[in-house]
Amino acid sequence: IKRYLSGDKELKPKLGNYKLITKWEDVEYIFNEQIPKYDAVAVDFETNTLKTWLKGAKVLCISLSWREHMGVTIPINHSKLNCWSDEQESKLKKYIVSLLQSNKRKVFHNAKFDIRMCMDLLGLKYCTNVVDTMMMYYVGYNELPAAPKGLKHLAMVYTDLGDYEKPRDEYFDKYLENHYNNWVKEQEEKGIKPLKKNYQPPKNRVDGGKIDFEWLP
C-alpha cells in the first residue's frame, strides 16, 4: 500500500540479483572471501523431504545472502545439477558445517528444521549465534498459535518481495499437468480408455508425499 500511494503502480515483486553457482572457484570465493567480510549471512536449505531421517533423504542446495536484494544458490546433491566431484561435494559440506558452527550471525526462518536436517545429513554437531525470523515474529509481533508465521506471509507483510513463491508453485502445477497428460497419451496409445480414477500422480520417492523439490530444475 505504501508503494502504491507513493506512486509505484507496478506492484510485482521487487526481486534482486540472484545467482545459481555452478563453478567451484565461485564456491571457494564465496566461503573464503565474501562471507567473512560480513557480520551476518542469511541461510536457507532445500531438501528432497521434510523427514530427513529417512533413507534416501538428501540436502539439495543451500541459499545464502549477505546483502539486501542479492543471493546465491549452491547445489549440493541434486540429480539435475551434477556440478561437483565427490571431493568437491565433501569440501562444500565441510564449508557449510564450519559456517554453521562459527560465531558469525546466521539468519534462518524456522531454524529448528535446518539445524536438525544438517545434523541428520551433514554431520553438524551444533549451531551457534542463530537469528530466527519466525521466532522474532512470534515474540515481537503475534504470539497467537494460529497466527501465520510462514516466510511467504512475512515477506508479504515486511518486504517488497511480494509473492516470491509464485514461479515455483507454477512450475509444480505445470509438472503435475504434464505428468497427467503424458499418462493419458500412454493409455490412449495402448488402446486403453484413460479413466481419471486409475491415474496415479507422482509421489515423493522418500516419504511418499505429493511434492518433491528435486522435481525443480
PDB file of C-alpha atoms in Angstrom:
ATOM      1  CA  ILE A   1       0.000   0.000   0.000  1.00  0.00           C
ATOM      2  CA  LYS A   2       2.843   2.382   0.866  1.00  0.00           C
ATOM      3  CA  ARG A   3       4.475   1.764  -2.508  1.00  0.00           C
ATOM      4  CA  TYR A   4       1.165   2.257  -4.326  1.00  0.00           C
ATOM      5  CA  LEU A   5       0.361   5.513  -2.539  1.00  0.00           C
ATOM      6  CA  SER A   6       3.846   6.838  -3.248  1.00  0.00           C
ATOM      7  CA  GLY A   7       3.217   6.445  -6.972  1.00  0.00           C
ATOM      8  CA  ASP A   8       4.694   2.993  -7.635  1.00  0.00           C
ATOM      9  CA  LYS A   9       1.892   1.399  -9.658  1.00  0.00           C
ATOM     10  CA  GLU A  10       3.973  -1.648 -10.531  1.00  0.00           C
ATOM     11  CA  LEU A  11       3.372  -3.992  -7.596  1.00  0.00           C
ATOM     12  CA  LYS A  12       5.220  -7.045  -8.880  1.00  0.00           C
ATOM     13  CA  PRO A  13       7.860  -8.492  -6.521  1.00  0.00           C
ATOM     14  CA  LYS A  14      10.985  -6.326  -6.316  1.00  0.00           C
ATOM     15  CA  LEU A  15      13.399  -9.172  -6.814  1.00  0.00           C
ATOM     16  CA  GLY A  16      17.120  -8.591  -6.772  1.00  0.00           C
ATOM     17  CA  ASN A  17      20.270 -10.147  -8.175  1.00  0.00           C
ATOM     18  CA  TYR A  18      20.173 -13.895  -7.569  1.00  0.00           C
ATOM     19  CA  LYS A  19      22.723 -16.313  -8.997  1.00  0.00           C
ATOM     20  CA  LEU A  20      22.985 -20.077  -9.356  1.00  0.00           C
ATOM     21  CA  ILE A  21      26.553 -21.127  -8.547  1.00  0.00           C
ATOM     22  CA  THR A  22      27.896 -23.911 -10.767  1.00  0.00           C
ATOM     23  CA  LYS A  23      31.650 -23.177 -10.796  1.00  0.00           C
ATOM     24  CA  TRP A  24      33.853 -24.442  -7.980  1.00  0.00           C
ATOM     25  CA  GLU A  25      36.034 -21.308  -7.943  1.00  0.00           C
ATOM     26  CA  ASP A  26      32.875 -19.309  -7.117  1.00  0.00           C
ATOM     27  CA  VAL A  27      32.158 -21.626  -4.170  1.00  0.00           C
ATOM     28  CA  GLU A  28      35.680 -21.091  -2.858  1.00  0.00           C
ATOM     29  CA  TYR A  29      35.365 -17.321  -3.317  1.00  0.00           C
ATOM     30  CA  ILE A  30      32.007 -17.148  -1.510  1.00  0.00           C
ATOM     31  CA  PHE A  31      33.084 -19.086   1.584  1.00  0.00           C
ATOM     32  CA  ASN A  32      36.656 -17.791   1.794  1.00  0.00           C
ATOM     33  CA  GLU A  33      36.382 -14.210   0.544  1.00  0.00           C
ATOM     34  CA  GLN A  34      32.805 -12.948   0.584  1.00  0.00           C
ATOM     35  CA  ILE A  35      31.059 -14.290   3.691  1.00  0.00           C
ATOM     36  CA  PRO A  36      33.975 -13.496   6.062  1.00  0.00           C
ATOM     37  CA  LYS A  37      33.584  -9.784   5.215  1.00  0.00           C
ATOM     38  CA  TYR A  38      30.047  -9.546   6.629  1.00  0.00           C
ATOM     39  CA  ASP A  39      28.644  -9.690  10.149  1.00  0.00           C
ATOM     40  CA  ALA A  40      25.646 -11.812   9.218  1.00  0.00           C
ATOM     41  CA  VAL A  41      24.504 -14.182   6.494  1.00  0.00           C
ATOM     42  CA  ALA A  42      21.005 -15.432   5.723  1.00  0.00           C
ATOM     43  CA  VAL A  43      20.871 -19.188   5.179  1.00  0.00           C
ATOM     44  CA  ASP A  44      18.248 -21.487   3.707  1.00  0.00           C
ATOM     45  CA  PHE A  45      18.270 -25.084   2.546  1.00  0.00           C
ATOM     46  CA  GLU A  46      16.086 -27.193   0.283  1.00  0.00           C
ATOM     47  CA  THR A  47      15.789 -30.936   0.774  1.00  0.00           C
ATOM     48  CA  ASN A  48      14.013 -33.699  -1.075  1.00  0.00           C
ATOM     49  CA  THR A  49      11.922 -34.445   2.030  1.00  0.00           C
ATOM     50  CA  LEU A  50      10.989 -32.847   5.333  1.00  0.00           C
ATOM     51  CA  LYS A  51      11.598 -36.222   7.019  1.00  0.00           C
ATOM     52  CA  THR A  52      15.357 -36.006   6.775  1.00  0.00           C
ATOM     53  CA  TRP A  53      15.953 -39.040   8.981  1.00  0.00           C
ATOM     54  CA  LEU A  54      14.541 -41.357   6.286  1.00  0.00           C
ATOM     55  CA  LYS A  55      16.667 -43.394   3.900  1.00  0.00           C
ATOM     56  CA  GLY A  56      17.234 -41.515   0.653  1.00  0.00           C
ATOM     57  CA  ALA A  57      16.871 -38.079   2.238  1.00  0.00           C
ATOM     58  CA  LYS A  58      19.377 -35.535   0.976  1.00  0.00           C
ATOM     59  CA  VAL A  59      20.044 -31.822   1.011  1.00  0.00           C
ATOM     60  CA  LEU A  60      19.599 -30.440  -2.498  1.00  0.00           C
ATOM     61  CA  CYS A  61      21.019 -26.949  -2.184  1.00  0.00           C
ATOM     62  CA  ILE A  62      21.932 -24.076   0.103  1.00  0.00           C
ATOM     63  CA  SER A  63      20.971 -20.457  -0.497  1.00  0.00           C
ATOM     64  CA  LEU A  64      22.954 -17.606   1.034  1.00  0.00           C
ATOM     65  CA  SER A  65      22.550 -13.837   1.194  1.00  0.00           C
ATOM     66  CA  TRP A  66      24.835 -11.329   2.869  1.00  0.00           C
ATOM     67  CA  ARG A  67      23.410  -8.126   1.364  1.00  0.00           C
ATOM     68  CA  GLU A  68      19.905  -6.847   0.688  1.00  0.00           C
ATOM     69  CA  HIS A  69      18.357  -7.901  -2.631  1.00  0.00           C
ATOM     70  CA  MET A  70      21.074 -10.382  -3.524  1.00  0.00           C
ATOM     71  CA  GLY A  71      21.641 -14.045  -3.016  1.00  0.00           C
ATOM     72  CA  VAL A  72      23.254 -17.199  -4.337  1.00  0.00           C
ATOM     73  CA  THR A  73      22.098 -20.787  -4.531  1.00  0.00           C
ATOM     74  CA  ILE A  74      24.695 -23.544  -4.471  1.00  0.00           C
ATOM     75  CA  PRO A  75      23.574 -27.055  -5.453  1.00  0.00           C
ATOM     76  CA  ILE A  76      24.810 -29.757  -3.099  1.00  0.00           C
ATOM     77  CA  ASN A  77      23.287 -33.069  -4.139  1.00  0.00           C
ATOM     78  CA  HIS A  78      20.743 -32.548  -6.913  1.00  0.00           C
ATOM     79  CA  SER A  79      20.164 -35.072  -9.694  1.00  0.00           C
ATOM     80  CA  LYS A  80      19.630 -32.309 -12.296  1.00  0.00           C
ATOM     81  CA  LEU A  81      22.748 -30.349 -11.282  1.00  0.00           C
ATOM     82  CA  ASN A  82      25.778 -32.619 -11.067  1.00  0.00           C
ATOM     83  CA  CYS A  83      28.304 -29.812 -10.651  1.00  0.00           C
ATOM     84  CA  TRP A  84      30.843 -31.246  -8.222  1.00  0.00           C
ATOM     85  CA  SER A  85      33.187 -34.156  -7.904  1.00  0.00           C
ATOM     86  CA  ASP A  86      32.844 -36.304  -4.786  1.00  0.00           C
ATOM     87  CA  GLU A  87      35.820 -34.467  -3.290  1.00  0.00           C
ATOM     88  CA  GLN A  88      34.301 -31.047  -4.016  1.00  0.00           C
ATOM     89  CA  GLU A  89      30.905 -32.041  -2.621  1.00  0.00           C
ATOM     90  CA  SER A  90      32.578 -33.269   0.559  1.00  0.00           C
ATOM     91  CA  LYS A  91      34.505 -29.998   0.852  1.00  0.00           C
ATOM     92  CA  LEU A  92      31.337 -27.960   0.256  1.00  0.00           C
ATOM     93  CA  LYS A  93      29.599 -29.774   3.101  1.00  0.00           C
ATOM     94  CA  LYS A  94      32.586 -29.021   5.358  1.00  0.00           C
ATOM     95  CA  TYR A  95      32.355 -25.335   4.410  1.00  0.00           C
ATOM     96  CA  ILE A  96      28.681 -25.343   5.387  1.00  0.00           C
ATOM     97  CA  VAL A  97      29.234 -27.104   8.711  1.00  0.00           C
ATOM     98  CA  SER A  98      32.112 -24.744   9.536  1.00  0.00           C
ATOM     99  CA  LEU A  99      29.889 -21.731   8.791  1.00  0.00           C
ATOM    100  CA  LEU A 100      27.039 -23.002  10.968  1.00  0.00           C
ATOM    101  CA  GLN A 101      29.359 -23.860  13.847  1.00  0.00           C
ATOM    102  CA  SER A 102      31.128 -20.481  13.666  1.00  0.00           C
ATOM    103  CA  ASN A 103      30.247 -17.414  15.717  1.00  0.00           C
ATOM    104  CA  LYS A 104      29.061 -15.490  12.650  1.00  0.00           C
ATOM    105  CA  ARG A 105      25.416 -14.477  12.939  1.00  0.00           C
ATOM    106  CA  LYS A 106      23.234 -16.801  10.859  1.00  0.00           C
ATOM    107  CA  VAL A 107      19.690 -15.781   9.920  1.00  0.00           C
ATOM    108  CA  PHE A 108      17.173 -18.587   9.345  1.00  0.00           C
ATOM    109  CA  HIS A 109      13.416 -18.925   9.136  1.00  0.00           C
ATOM    110  CA  ASN A 110      12.311 -21.846  11.303  1.00  0.00           C
ATOM    111  CA  ALA A 111      15.919 -22.646  12.161  1.00  0.00           C
ATOM    112  CA  LYS A 112      14.904 -25.772  14.060  1.00  0.00           C
ATOM    113  CA  PHE A 113      14.287 -27.648  10.811  1.00  0.00           C
ATOM    114  CA  ASP A 114      17.512 -26.553   9.109  1.00  0.00           C
ATOM    115  CA  ILE A 115      19.680 -27.346  12.123  1.00  0.00           C
ATOM    116  CA  ARG A 116      18.078 -30.740  12.685  1.00  0.00           C
ATOM    117  CA  MET A 117      18.392 -31.506   8.968  1.00  0.00           C
ATOM    118  CA  CYS A 118      22.087 -30.603   8.946  1.00  0.00           C
ATOM    119  CA  MET A 119      22.611 -32.883  11.923  1.00  0.00           C
ATOM    120  CA  ASP A 120      20.896 -35.718  10.036  1.00  0.00           C
ATOM    121  CA  LEU A 121      22.553 -35.199   6.643  1.00  0.00           C
ATOM    122  CA  LEU A 122      25.739 -33.136   7.033  1.00  0.00           C
ATOM    123  CA  GLY A 123      27.123 -34.284  10.361  1.00  0.00           C
ATOM    124  CA  LEU A 124      26.537 -30.940  12.095  1.00  0.00           C
ATOM    125  CA  LYS A 125      27.252 -31.086  15.841  1.00  0.00           C
ATOM    126  CA  TYR A 126      25.852 -27.705  16.921  1.00  0.00           C
ATOM    127  CA  CYS A 127      24.893 -24.280  15.558  1.00  0.00           C
ATOM    128  CA  THR A 128      25.600 -21.011  17.346  1.00  0.00           C
ATOM    129  CA  ASN A 129      24.597 -17.339  17.104  1.00  0.00           C
ATOM    130  CA  VAL A 130      21.335 -18.024  15.261  1.00  0.00           C
ATOM    131  CA  VAL A 131      18.664 -15.445  14.447  1.00  0.00           C
ATOM    132  CA  ASP A 132      15.283 -16.988  13.601  1.00  0.00           C
ATOM    133  CA  THR A 133      12.846 -14.679  11.805  1.00  0.00           C
ATOM    134  CA  MET A 134       9.910 -16.929  12.691  1.00  0.00           C
ATOM    135  CA  MET A 135      10.711 -16.675  16.398  1.00  0.00           C
ATOM    136  CA  MET A 136      11.289 -12.925  16.048  1.00  0.00           C
ATOM    137  CA  TYR A 137       7.814 -12.553  14.548  1.00  0.00           C
ATOM    138  CA  TYR A 138       6.264 -14.737  17.245  1.00  0.00           C
ATOM    139  CA  VAL A 139       7.919 -12.917  20.158  1.00  0.00           C
ATOM    140  CA  GLY A 140       7.819  -9.401  18.744  1.00  0.00           C
ATOM    141  CA  TYR A 141       4.505  -9.262  16.936  1.00  0.00           C
ATOM    142  CA  ASN A 142       1.997 -12.095  17.263  1.00  0.00           C
ATOM    143  CA  GLU A 143       2.125 -14.944  19.771  1.00  0.00           C
ATOM    144  CA  LEU A 144      -1.237 -16.439  18.827  1.00  0.00           C
ATOM    145  CA  PRO A 145      -0.757 -20.123  17.928  1.00  0.00           C
ATOM    146  CA  ALA A 146      -2.978 -19.768  14.857  1.00  0.00           C
ATOM    147  CA  ALA A 147      -1.173 -16.684  13.535  1.00  0.00           C
ATOM    148  CA  PRO A 148       0.503 -17.242  10.128  1.00  0.00           C
ATOM    149  CA  LYS A 149       4.274 -17.301  10.607  1.00  0.00           C
ATOM    150  CA  GLY A 150       5.436 -18.656   7.266  1.00  0.00           C
ATOM    151  CA  LEU A 151       8.174 -16.886   5.337  1.00  0.00           C
ATOM    152  CA  LYS A 152       5.765 -16.214   2.467  1.00  0.00           C
ATOM    153  CA  HIS A 153       3.433 -14.318   4.815  1.00  0.00           C
ATOM    154  CA  LEU A 154       6.269 -12.346   6.422  1.00  0.00           C
ATOM    155  CA  ALA A 155       7.680 -11.426   3.015  1.00  0.00           C
ATOM    156  CA  MET A 156       4.286 -10.015   2.054  1.00  0.00           C
ATOM    157  CA  VAL A 157       3.998  -8.000   5.278  1.00  0.00           C
ATOM    158  CA  TYR A 158       7.544  -6.692   5.746  1.00  0.00           C
ATOM    159  CA  THR A 159       9.339  -6.712   2.387  1.00  0.00           C
ATOM    160  CA  ASP A 160       8.846  -5.750  -1.249  1.00  0.00           C
ATOM    161  CA  LEU A 161       9.401  -9.319  -2.453  1.00  0.00           C
ATOM    162  CA  GLY A 162       5.675  -9.958  -2.807  1.00  0.00           C
ATOM    163  CA  ASP A 163       4.550 -13.425  -3.864  1.00  0.00           C
ATOM    164  CA  TYR A 164       8.094 -14.712  -4.394  1.00  0.00           C
ATOM    165  CA  GLU A 165       6.978 -18.357  -4.386  1.00  0.00           C
ATOM    166  CA  LYS A 166       4.676 -17.948  -7.397  1.00  0.00           C
ATOM    167  CA  PRO A 167       7.171 -19.168 -10.065  1.00  0.00           C
ATOM    168  CA  ARG A 168       7.921 -22.266  -8.014  1.00  0.00           C
ATOM    169  CA  ASP A 169       4.218 -23.028  -7.484  1.00  0.00           C
ATOM    170  CA  GLU A 170       3.522 -22.516 -11.193  1.00  0.00           C
ATOM    171  CA  TYR A 171       6.328 -24.931 -12.070  1.00  0.00           C
ATOM    172  CA  PHE A 172       4.897 -27.639  -9.799  1.00  0.00           C
ATOM    173  CA  ASP A 173       1.421 -27.126 -11.308  1.00  0.00           C
ATOM    174  CA  LYS A 174       2.852 -27.481 -14.824  1.00  0.00           C
ATOM    175  CA  TYR A 175       4.926 -30.512 -13.830  1.00  0.00           C
ATOM    176  CA  LEU A 176       1.857 -32.313 -12.473  1.00  0.00           C
ATOM    177  CA  GLU A 177      -0.222 -31.281 -15.503  1.00  0.00           C
ATOM    178  CA  ASN A 178       2.411 -32.670 -17.879  1.00  0.00           C
ATOM    179  CA  HIS A 179       2.655 -35.885 -15.875  1.00  0.00           C
ATOM    180  CA  TYR A 180      -1.098 -36.416 -16.186  1.00  0.00           C
ATOM    181  CA  ASN A 181      -1.164 -35.541 -19.907  1.00  0.00           C
ATOM    182  CA  ASN A 182       1.689 -37.957 -20.607  1.00  0.00           C
ATOM    183  CA  TRP A 183      -0.182 -40.693 -18.736  1.00  0.00           C
ATOM    184  CA  VAL A 184      -3.322 -40.034 -20.821  1.00  0.00           C
ATOM    185  CA  LYS A 185      -1.274 -40.227 -24.016  1.00  0.00           C
ATOM    186  CA  GLU A 186       0.330 -43.515 -22.946  1.00  0.00           C
ATOM    187  CA  GLN A 187      -3.054 -45.023 -22.118  1.00  0.00           C
ATOM    188  CA  GLU A 188      -4.508 -43.989 -25.468  1.00  0.00           C
ATOM    189  CA  GLU A 189      -1.508 -45.397 -27.343  1.00  0.00           C
ATOM    190  CA  LYS A 190      -2.151 -48.731 -25.597  1.00  0.00           C
ATOM    191  CA  GLY A 191      -5.813 -48.605 -26.613  1.00  0.00           C
ATOM    192  CA  ILE A 192      -6.938 -48.096 -23.014  1.00  0.00           C
ATOM    193  CA  LYS A 193      -9.563 -45.524 -22.068  1.00  0.00           C
ATOM    194  CA  PRO A 194      -7.810 -43.144 -19.620  1.00  0.00           C
ATOM    195  CA  LEU A 195     -10.083 -43.015 -16.587  1.00  0.00           C
ATOM    196  CA  LYS A 196      -9.011 -40.433 -14.041  1.00  0.00           C
ATOM    197  CA  LYS A 197      -9.732 -42.828 -11.165  1.00  0.00           C
ATOM    198  CA  ASN A 198      -6.933 -45.063 -12.477  1.00  0.00           C
ATOM    199  CA  TYR A 199      -4.362 -42.284 -12.593  1.00  0.00           C
ATOM    200  CA  GLN A 200      -1.504 -42.410 -10.097  1.00  0.00           C
ATOM    201  CA  PRO A 201       0.108 -38.973  -9.591  1.00  0.00           C
ATOM    202  CA  PRO A 202       3.861 -38.795  -8.950  1.00  0.00           C
ATOM    203  CA  LYS A 203       4.987 -39.160  -5.367  1.00  0.00           C
ATOM    204  CA  ASN A 204       7.996 -38.133  -3.361  1.00  0.00           C
ATOM    205  CA  ARG A 205      10.224 -41.192  -3.568  1.00  0.00           C
ATOM    206  CA  VAL A 206      11.481 -40.772   0.004  1.00  0.00           C
ATOM    207  CA  ASP A 207       8.368 -40.065   2.067  1.00  0.00           C
ATOM    208  CA  GLY A 208       5.504 -40.753  -0.363  1.00  0.00           C
ATOM    209  CA  GLY A 209       4.277 -37.130  -0.286  1.00  0.00           C
ATOM    210  CA  LYS A 210       2.731 -35.169  -3.139  1.00  0.00           C
ATOM    211  CA  ILE A 211       5.730 -32.903  -3.806  1.00  0.00           C
ATOM    212  CA  ASP A 212       9.447 -33.458  -4.295  1.00  0.00           C
ATOM    213  CA  PHE A 213      11.708 -30.403  -4.570  1.00  0.00           C
ATOM    214  CA  GLU A 214      14.085 -32.428  -6.707  1.00  0.00           C
ATOM    215  CA  TRP A 215      11.488 -32.135  -9.474  1.00  0.00           C
ATOM    216  CA  LEU A 216      12.543 -28.483  -9.714  1.00  0.00           C
ATOM    217  CA  PRO A 217      15.390 -27.910 -12.157  1.00  0.00           C
TER     218      PRO A 217
END
